[in-house]
PDB file of C-alpha atoms in Angstrom:
ATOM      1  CA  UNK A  27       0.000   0.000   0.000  1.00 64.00           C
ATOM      2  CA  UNK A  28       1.219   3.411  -1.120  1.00 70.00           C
ATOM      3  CA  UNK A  29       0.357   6.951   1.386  1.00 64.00           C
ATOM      4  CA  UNK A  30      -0.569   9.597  -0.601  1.00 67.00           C
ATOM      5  CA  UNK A  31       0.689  12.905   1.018  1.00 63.00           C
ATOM      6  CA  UNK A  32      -2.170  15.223  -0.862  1.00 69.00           C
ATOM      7  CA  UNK A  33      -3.592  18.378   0.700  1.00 70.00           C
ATOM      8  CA  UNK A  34      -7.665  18.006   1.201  1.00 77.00           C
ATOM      9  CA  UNK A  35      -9.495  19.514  -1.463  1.00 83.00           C
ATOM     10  CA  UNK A  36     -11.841  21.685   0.335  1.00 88.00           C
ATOM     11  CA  UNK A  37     -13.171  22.834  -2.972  1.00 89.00           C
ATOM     12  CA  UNK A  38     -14.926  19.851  -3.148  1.00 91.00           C
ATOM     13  CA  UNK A  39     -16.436  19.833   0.516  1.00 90.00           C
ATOM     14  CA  UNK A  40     -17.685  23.245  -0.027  1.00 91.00           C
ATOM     15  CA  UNK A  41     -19.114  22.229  -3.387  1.00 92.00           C
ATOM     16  CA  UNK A  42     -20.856  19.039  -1.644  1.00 93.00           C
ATOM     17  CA  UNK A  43     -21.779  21.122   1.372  1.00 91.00           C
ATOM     18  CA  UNK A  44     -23.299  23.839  -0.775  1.00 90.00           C
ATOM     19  CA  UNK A  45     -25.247  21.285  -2.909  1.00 92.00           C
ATOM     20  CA  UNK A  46     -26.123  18.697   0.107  1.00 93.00           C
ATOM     21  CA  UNK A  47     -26.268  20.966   3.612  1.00 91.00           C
ATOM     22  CA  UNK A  48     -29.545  23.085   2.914  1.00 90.00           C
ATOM     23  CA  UNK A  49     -29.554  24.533   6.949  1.00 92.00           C
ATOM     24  CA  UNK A  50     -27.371  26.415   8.229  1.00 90.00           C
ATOM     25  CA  UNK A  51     -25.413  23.720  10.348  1.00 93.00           C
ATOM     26  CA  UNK A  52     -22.586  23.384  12.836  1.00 94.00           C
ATOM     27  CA  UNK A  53     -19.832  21.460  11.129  1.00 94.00           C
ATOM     28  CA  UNK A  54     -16.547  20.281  13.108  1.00 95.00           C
ATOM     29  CA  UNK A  55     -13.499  19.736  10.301  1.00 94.00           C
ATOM     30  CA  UNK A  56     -10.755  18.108  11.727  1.00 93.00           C
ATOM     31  CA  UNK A  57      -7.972  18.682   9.970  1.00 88.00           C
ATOM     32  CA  UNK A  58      -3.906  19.101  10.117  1.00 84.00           C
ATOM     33  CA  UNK A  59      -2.559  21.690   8.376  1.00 87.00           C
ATOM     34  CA  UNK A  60       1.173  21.672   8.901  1.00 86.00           C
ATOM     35  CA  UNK A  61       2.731  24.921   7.201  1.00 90.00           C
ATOM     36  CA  UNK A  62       0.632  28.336   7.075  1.00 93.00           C
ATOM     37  CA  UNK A  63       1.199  28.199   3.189  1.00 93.00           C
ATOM     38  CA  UNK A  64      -1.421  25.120   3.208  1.00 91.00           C
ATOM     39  CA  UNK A  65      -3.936  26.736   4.975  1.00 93.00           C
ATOM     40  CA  UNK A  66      -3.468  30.085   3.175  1.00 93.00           C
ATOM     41  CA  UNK A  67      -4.040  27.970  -0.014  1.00 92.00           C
ATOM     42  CA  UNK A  68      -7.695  26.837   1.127  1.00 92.00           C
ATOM     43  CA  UNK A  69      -8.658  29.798   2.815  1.00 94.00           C
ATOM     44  CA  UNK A  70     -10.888  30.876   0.442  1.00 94.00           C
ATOM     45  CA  UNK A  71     -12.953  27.471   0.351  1.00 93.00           C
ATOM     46  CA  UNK A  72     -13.001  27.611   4.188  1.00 94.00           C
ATOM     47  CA  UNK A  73     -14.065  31.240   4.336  1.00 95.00           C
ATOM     48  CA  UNK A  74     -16.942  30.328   1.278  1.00 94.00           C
ATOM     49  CA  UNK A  75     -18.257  27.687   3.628  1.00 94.00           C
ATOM     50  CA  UNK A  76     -18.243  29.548   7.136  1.00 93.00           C
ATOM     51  CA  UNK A  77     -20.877  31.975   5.682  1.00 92.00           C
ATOM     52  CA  UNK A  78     -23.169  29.033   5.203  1.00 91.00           C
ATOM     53  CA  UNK A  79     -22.116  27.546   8.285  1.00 93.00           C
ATOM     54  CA  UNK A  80     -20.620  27.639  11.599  1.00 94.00           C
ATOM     55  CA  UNK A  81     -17.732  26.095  10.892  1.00 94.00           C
ATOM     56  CA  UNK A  82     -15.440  24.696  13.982  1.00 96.00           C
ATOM     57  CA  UNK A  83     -11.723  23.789  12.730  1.00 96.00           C
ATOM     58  CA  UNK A  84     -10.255  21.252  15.254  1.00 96.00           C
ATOM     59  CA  UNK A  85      -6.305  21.298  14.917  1.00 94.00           C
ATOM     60  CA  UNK A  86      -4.137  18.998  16.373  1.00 94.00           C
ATOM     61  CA  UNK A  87      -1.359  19.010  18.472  1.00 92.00           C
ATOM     62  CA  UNK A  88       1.248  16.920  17.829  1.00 91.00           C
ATOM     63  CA  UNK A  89       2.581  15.799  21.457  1.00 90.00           C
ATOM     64  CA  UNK A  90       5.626  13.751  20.433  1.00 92.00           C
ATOM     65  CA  UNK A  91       7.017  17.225  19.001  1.00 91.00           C
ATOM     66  CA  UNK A  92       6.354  19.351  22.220  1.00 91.00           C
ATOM     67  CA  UNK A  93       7.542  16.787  24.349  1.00 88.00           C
ATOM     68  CA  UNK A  94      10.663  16.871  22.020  1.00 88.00           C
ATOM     69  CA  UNK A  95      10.665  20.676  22.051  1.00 90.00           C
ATOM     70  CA  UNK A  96      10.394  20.188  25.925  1.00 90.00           C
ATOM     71  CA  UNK A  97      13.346  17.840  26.514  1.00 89.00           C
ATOM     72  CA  UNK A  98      16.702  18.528  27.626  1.00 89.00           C
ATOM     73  CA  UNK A  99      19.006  18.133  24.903  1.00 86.00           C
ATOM     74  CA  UNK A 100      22.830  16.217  25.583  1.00 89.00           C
ATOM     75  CA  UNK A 101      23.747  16.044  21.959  1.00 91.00           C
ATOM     76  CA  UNK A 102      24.149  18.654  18.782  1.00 92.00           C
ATOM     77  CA  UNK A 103      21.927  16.294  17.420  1.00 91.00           C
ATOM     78  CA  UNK A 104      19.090  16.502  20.201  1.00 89.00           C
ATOM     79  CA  UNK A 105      19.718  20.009  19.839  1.00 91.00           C
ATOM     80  CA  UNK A 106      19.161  20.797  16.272  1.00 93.00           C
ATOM     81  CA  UNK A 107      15.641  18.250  16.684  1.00 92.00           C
ATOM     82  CA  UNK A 108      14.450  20.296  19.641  1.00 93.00           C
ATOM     83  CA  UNK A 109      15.033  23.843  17.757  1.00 92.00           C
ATOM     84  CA  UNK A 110      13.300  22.260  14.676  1.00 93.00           C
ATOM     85  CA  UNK A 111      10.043  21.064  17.327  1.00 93.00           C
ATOM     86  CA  UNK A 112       9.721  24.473  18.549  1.00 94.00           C
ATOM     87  CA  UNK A 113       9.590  25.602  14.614  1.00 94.00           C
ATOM     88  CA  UNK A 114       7.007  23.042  13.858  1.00 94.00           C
ATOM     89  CA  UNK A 115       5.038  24.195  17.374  1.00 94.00           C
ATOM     90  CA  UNK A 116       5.664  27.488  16.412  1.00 95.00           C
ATOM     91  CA  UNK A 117       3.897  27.020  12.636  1.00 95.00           C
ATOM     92  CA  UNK A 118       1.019  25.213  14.428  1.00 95.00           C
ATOM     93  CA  UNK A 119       0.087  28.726  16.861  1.00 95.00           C
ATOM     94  CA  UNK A 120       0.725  31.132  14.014  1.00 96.00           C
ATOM     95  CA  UNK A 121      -1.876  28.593  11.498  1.00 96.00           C
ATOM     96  CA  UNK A 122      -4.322  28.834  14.612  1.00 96.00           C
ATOM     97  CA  UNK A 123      -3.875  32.244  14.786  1.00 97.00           C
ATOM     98  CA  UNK A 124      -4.410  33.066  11.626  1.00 96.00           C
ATOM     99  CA  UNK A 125      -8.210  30.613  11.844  1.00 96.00           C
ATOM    100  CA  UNK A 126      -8.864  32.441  14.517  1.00 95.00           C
ATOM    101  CA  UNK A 127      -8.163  36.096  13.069  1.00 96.00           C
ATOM    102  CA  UNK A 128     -10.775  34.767   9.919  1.00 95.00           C
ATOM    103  CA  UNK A 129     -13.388  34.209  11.706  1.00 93.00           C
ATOM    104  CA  UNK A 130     -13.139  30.627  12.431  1.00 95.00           C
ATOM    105  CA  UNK A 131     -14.105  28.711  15.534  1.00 95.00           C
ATOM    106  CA  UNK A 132     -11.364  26.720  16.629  1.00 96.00           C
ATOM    107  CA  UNK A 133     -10.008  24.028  18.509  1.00 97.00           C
ATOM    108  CA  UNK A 134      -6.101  23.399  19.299  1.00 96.00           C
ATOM    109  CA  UNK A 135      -5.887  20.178  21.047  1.00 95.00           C
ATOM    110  CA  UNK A 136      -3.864  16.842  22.025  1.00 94.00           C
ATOM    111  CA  UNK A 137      -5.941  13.969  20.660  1.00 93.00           C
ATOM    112  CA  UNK A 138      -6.712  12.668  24.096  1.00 95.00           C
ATOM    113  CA  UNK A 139      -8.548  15.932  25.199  1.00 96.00           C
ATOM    114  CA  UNK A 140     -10.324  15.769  21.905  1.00 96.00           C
ATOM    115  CA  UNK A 141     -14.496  14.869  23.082  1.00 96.00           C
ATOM    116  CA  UNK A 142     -13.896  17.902  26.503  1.00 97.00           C
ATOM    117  CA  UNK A 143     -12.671  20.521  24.327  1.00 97.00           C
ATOM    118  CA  UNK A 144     -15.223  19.824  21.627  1.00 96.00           C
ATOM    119  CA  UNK A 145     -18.079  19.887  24.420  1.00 96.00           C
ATOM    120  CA  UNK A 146     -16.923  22.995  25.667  1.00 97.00           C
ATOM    121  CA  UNK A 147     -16.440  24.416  21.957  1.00 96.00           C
ATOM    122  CA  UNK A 148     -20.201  23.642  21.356  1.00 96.00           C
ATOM    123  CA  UNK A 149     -21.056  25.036  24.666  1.00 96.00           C
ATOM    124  CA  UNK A 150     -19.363  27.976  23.966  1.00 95.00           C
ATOM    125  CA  UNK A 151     -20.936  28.550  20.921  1.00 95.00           C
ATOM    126  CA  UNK A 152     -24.899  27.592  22.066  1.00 94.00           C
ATOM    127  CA  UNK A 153     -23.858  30.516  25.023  1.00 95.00           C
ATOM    128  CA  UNK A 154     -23.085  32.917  22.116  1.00 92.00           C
ATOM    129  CA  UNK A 155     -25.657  32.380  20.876  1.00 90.00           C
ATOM    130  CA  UNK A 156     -24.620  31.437  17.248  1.00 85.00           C
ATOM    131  CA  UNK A 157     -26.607  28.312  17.006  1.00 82.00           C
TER     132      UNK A 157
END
């Protein structure tokens, strides 16, 4: 079996949703962008689709790399991987940031804590008023 690395095409979702998704609904996309340059590229399909919906964009952190960024480093080697973490870690804020600053709901969260901050996104949002 051969992994395919391809970004989403969220030109299709919003197509499907736009076609499909009558109501305006609450919809939770769980996705992983790793660079801001990804995200930048399907922007404009995201934005399209959050004014139809309320649109909740659950990134993920990646907790092998901030426990690397959080070690203690003995080697150059260890060294160079733990500046290159905080990079990565780094990337991940600024991408949530930049959700955030477009008007997106989102979630930034270890897998484990996945179903509590997804109630409490929800909950947020029925408080607001928004749904």
């Amino acid at each position: 079996m051969t992994t395919k690395f391809d970004e989403p095409e969220y030109g299709k979702l919003y197509s499907y949703a736009n076609a499909h998704i009558n109501k305006r609904s609450l919809v939770f996309l769980y996705t992983n962008f790793e660079t801001l340059d990804s995200l930048r590229r399907q922007m404009n399909y995201l934005s399209m689709l959050n004014r139809s919906h309320i649109i909740v964009v659950v990134v993920f952190k990646n907790v092998e790399v901030e426990d690397l960024a959080k070690s203690s480093p003995k080697k150059t080697i260890e060294i160079y991987n733990q500046i290159i973490a905080e990079k990565f870690i780094y990337e991940k804020q600024l991408i949530v940031q930049e959700l955030i600053r477009n008007g997106f709901q989102t979630i930034y969260t270890a897998p484990e804590n996945l179903t509590i901050n997804s109630i409490n996104k929800y909950l947020e949002i029925k408080a607001r008023g928004l749904i």
